[in-house]
């Protein structure tokens, strides 16, 4: 029940220490999650959509360096689902080497008439489709 | 008739060649321009504003490296003004060393009812205020 | 025993949701930490330095949006110090509003003759100087 | 004699105006160029390499917006080759829509014993291989 997202490190993602800057790992994890949304036939960030999914928490443990041109993959699972939130767990591998383990929790919100956001329950069909994209 | 914007290079702006990535120079130039808007008492990107200023052209010649912790300044002038566009010219200096020379041209557009943008004339008072911020 | 780092949100740090992208918060926290190194009279990333400080773990809880032009501050403390690691705790505030709480753990490593890194004990004087920069 | 590089816009590449930030276009162009180096059996940024290729000039004209999830391609040609420099010309298309036209000029340099760089002639075989990767 994990989706695999494959990626290559680009030059602009490195820093002067010769490796991918740690903040970029969070972009990789987000890319992996958004690929799941697309595979589920949805677009998390399309304009005019009813719900938005701001991130409320993110963590990452960095185990091994990623360098330019490295090919790696992000294995993504749903670690925890509550009424309003999804916690995605990401494992990043370069071949057999563990690169990083992280998680990102997103909350389902709806735009109100006054421009603020309110957390709402995740629509059942959205969850069903996301789960099927992981199968 | 130039505004001075001072900045220090941050670690995350470097790449594996040990210097600021060339794409980041365009962010520095934009920061310098936006500082002029603020000095003029305006916010180029405030929500609910009537006009937006997408970039239609950008150039940069890179003369010297910028490294982590380097302090530098961006000297910004209005190079050319047409009815609908402003071309900003930026000179980046680290002390007496020329780091880069670039330009960014922005066009004044207005959001239409159908969601598209149309180029419109720059409001006279906006131009007056920007010019006074350069004095 | 906290250092304060002041910052303004730049346009390029926002995303299409109209707020600072969550990965950028980790860059803010790093900037705040590096400012402490400078205040302590050291440069964490200077070339030719004996030690490097790769990040081994990072977390952030996002409490409130940051938007373009927002002025905010990062209050940074040493949360935990072990023989080889420092965990920095960062609290981000926009006025009285809590924006985010995060932590970044860095490990002190030394470059070996064969190009690899080995974790080493943090030099006592480095720790002393960092602590005095927080006072 | 052009190479095609295909890409999708990622969420983190957008800004609050709902489109890809203009500085990111320069990263796309660099990715397209580096893909050519790989296709030519070389790695422009590998460690231990004799030559480096810093950018000395970059330009871009922005014709149409790129939005999240947009699929586009970069068509890259060698626009001009001198003894020490290569100017890459990039045309970005989203389907039949012209998105942007840009160029990036890189100079071939060699690291000297004192840590500085000196521009040197491009090795003939490097040029041959790059050209064959465009065929």
Coordinates of N, CA and C in Angstrom, one line a residue, chain A residues 5 7-13 18 27 30-31 34 38 42-47 49 65 67-70, chain D residues 5 7-13 18 27 30-31 34 38 42-47 49 65 67-70:
Chain A
X5 N 7.5 7.1 -6.1 CA 7.8 8.3 -7.0 C 9.3 8.4 -7.2
X7 N 12.7 10.1 -9.0 CA 13.2 11.4 -9.2 C 14.7 11.4 -9.3
X8 N 15.3 12.4 -10.0 CA 16.7 12.6 -10.1 C 17.0 13.9 -9.4
X9 N 18.1 14.0 -8.7 CA 18.6 15.3 -8.1 C 19.0 16.2 -9.2
X10 N 18.5 17.4 -9.1 CA 18.9 18.5 -10.1 C 20.0 19.4 -9.4
X11 N 20.9 19.9 -10.2 CA 22.0 20.8 -9.8 C 21.5 21.9 -8.8
X12 N 20.4 22.5 -9.2 CA 20.0 23.7 -8.4 C 19.5 23.3 -7.0
X13 N 19.3 22.0 -6.8 CA 18.8 21.5 -5.5 C 20.0 21.2 -4.5
X18 N 27.7 20.3 -1.2 CA 27.8 19.3 -2.2 C 26.7 18.2 -2.2
X27 N 10.2 19.3 -0.3 CA 9.6 19.4 -1.6 C 9.5 18.1 -2.3
X30 N 6.5 16.3 -0.9 CA 5.3 16.9 -1.5 C 5.0 16.5 -2.9
X31 N 6.1 16.5 -3.7 CA 5.9 16.0 -5.1 C 5.4 14.6 -5.1
X34 N 1.7 14.6 -4.3 CA 0.9 15.2 -5.3 C 0.7 14.2 -6.5
X38 N -2.7 12.8 -8.4 CA -2.9 12.7 -9.9 C -3.3 11.3 -10.3
X42 N -7.2 13.1 -9.4 CA -7.6 14.4 -8.8 C -6.4 15.3 -8.9
X43 N -6.6 16.6 -8.7 CA -5.5 17.6 -8.6 C -5.6 18.3 -7.3
X44 N -4.7 18.1 -6.4 CA -4.8 18.7 -5.1 C -4.9 20.2 -5.1
X45 N -4.3 20.8 -6.2 CA -4.1 22.3 -6.1 C -4.8 23.0 -7.3
X46 N -5.8 22.3 -7.9 CA -6.4 22.9 -9.1 C -7.2 24.1 -8.6
X47 N -7.3 25.1 -9.5 CA -8.0 26.3 -9.1 C -9.5 26.0 -9.1
X49 N -11.1 24.5 -6.9 CA -11.4 23.4 -6.1 C -12.1 23.8 -4.7
X65 N 23.3 11.2 2.4 CA 23.4 12.4 1.5 C 22.7 12.0 0.1
X67 N 23.2 13.5 -3.8 CA 24.1 14.3 -4.5 C 23.5 14.5 -5.9
X68 N 24.1 15.4 -6.6 CA 23.7 15.8 -8.0 C 23.6 14.5 -8.8
X69 N 22.6 14.4 -9.7 CA 22.3 13.3 -10.6 C 21.9 12.0 -9.9
X70 N 21.9 12.0 -8.6 CA 21.5 10.8 -7.9 C 20.0 10.5 -8.3
Chain D
X5 N 13.2 18.3 -23.5 CA 13.2 17.9 -22.1 C 11.8 18.1 -21.6
X7 N 8.7 18.1 -18.7 CA 8.6 18.4 -17.3 C 7.2 18.7 -16.9
X8 N 6.9 18.6 -15.6 CA 5.6 19.0 -15.1 C 5.8 20.0 -14.0
X9 N 5.0 21.0 -13.9 CA 5.1 22.1 -12.9 C 4.7 21.5 -11.6
X10 N 5.6 21.7 -10.6 CA 5.3 21.2 -9.2 C 4.8 22.4 -8.4
X11 N 4.0 22.1 -7.4 CA 3.3 23.1 -6.6 C 4.3 24.1 -6.0
X12 N 5.4 23.6 -5.5 CA 6.4 24.5 -4.8 C 7.0 25.5 -5.8
X13 N 6.8 25.3 -7.0 CA 7.4 26.2 -8.0 C 6.5 27.4 -8.3
X18 N -0.2 32.6 -8.6 CA -0.8 31.4 -9.2 C -0.1 30.8 -10.4
X27 N 15.8 27.7 -13.8 CA 16.1 26.3 -13.3 C 15.7 25.3 -14.3
X30 N 18.2 25.1 -17.1 CA 19.4 24.4 -16.6 C 19.2 22.9 -16.6
X31 N 18.0 22.5 -16.1 CA 17.7 21.1 -16.1 C 17.7 20.5 -17.5
X34 N 21.4 20.1 -18.6 CA 22.1 19.0 -17.9 C 21.6 17.7 -18.4
X38 N 23.9 14.5 -19.8 CA 23.8 13.1 -19.5 C 23.6 12.3 -20.7
X42 N 28.0 12.3 -20.3 CA 28.8 13.1 -19.4 C 28.0 13.6 -18.2
X43 N 28.7 14.1 -17.2 CA 27.9 14.7 -16.1 C 28.6 16.1 -15.8
X44 N 27.9 17.1 -16.1 CA 28.5 18.4 -16.1 C 29.0 18.8 -14.7
X45 N 28.4 18.2 -13.6 CA 28.7 18.6 -12.3 C 29.3 17.6 -11.4
X46 N 29.8 16.5 -12.0 CA 30.4 15.4 -11.2 C 31.6 15.9 -10.4
X47 N 31.7 15.4 -9.3 CA 32.9 15.7 -8.5 C 34.2 15.2 -9.1
X49 N 35.7 16.4 -11.5 CA 35.8 16.7 -13.0 C 36.8 17.9 -13.1
X65 N 1.8 32.1 -19.1 CA 2.0 31.6 -17.8 C 2.1 30.0 -17.7
X67 N 1.2 27.0 -15.0 CA 0.5 26.8 -13.8 C 0.8 25.4 -13.2
X68 N 0.4 25.2 -12.0 CA 0.6 23.9 -11.3 C 0.1 22.8 -12.2
X69 N 0.8 21.7 -12.2 CA 0.5 20.5 -13.0 C 0.6 20.6 -14.5
X70 N 0.9 21.8 -15.0 CA 1.1 22.0 -16.4 C 2.2 21.1 -16.9

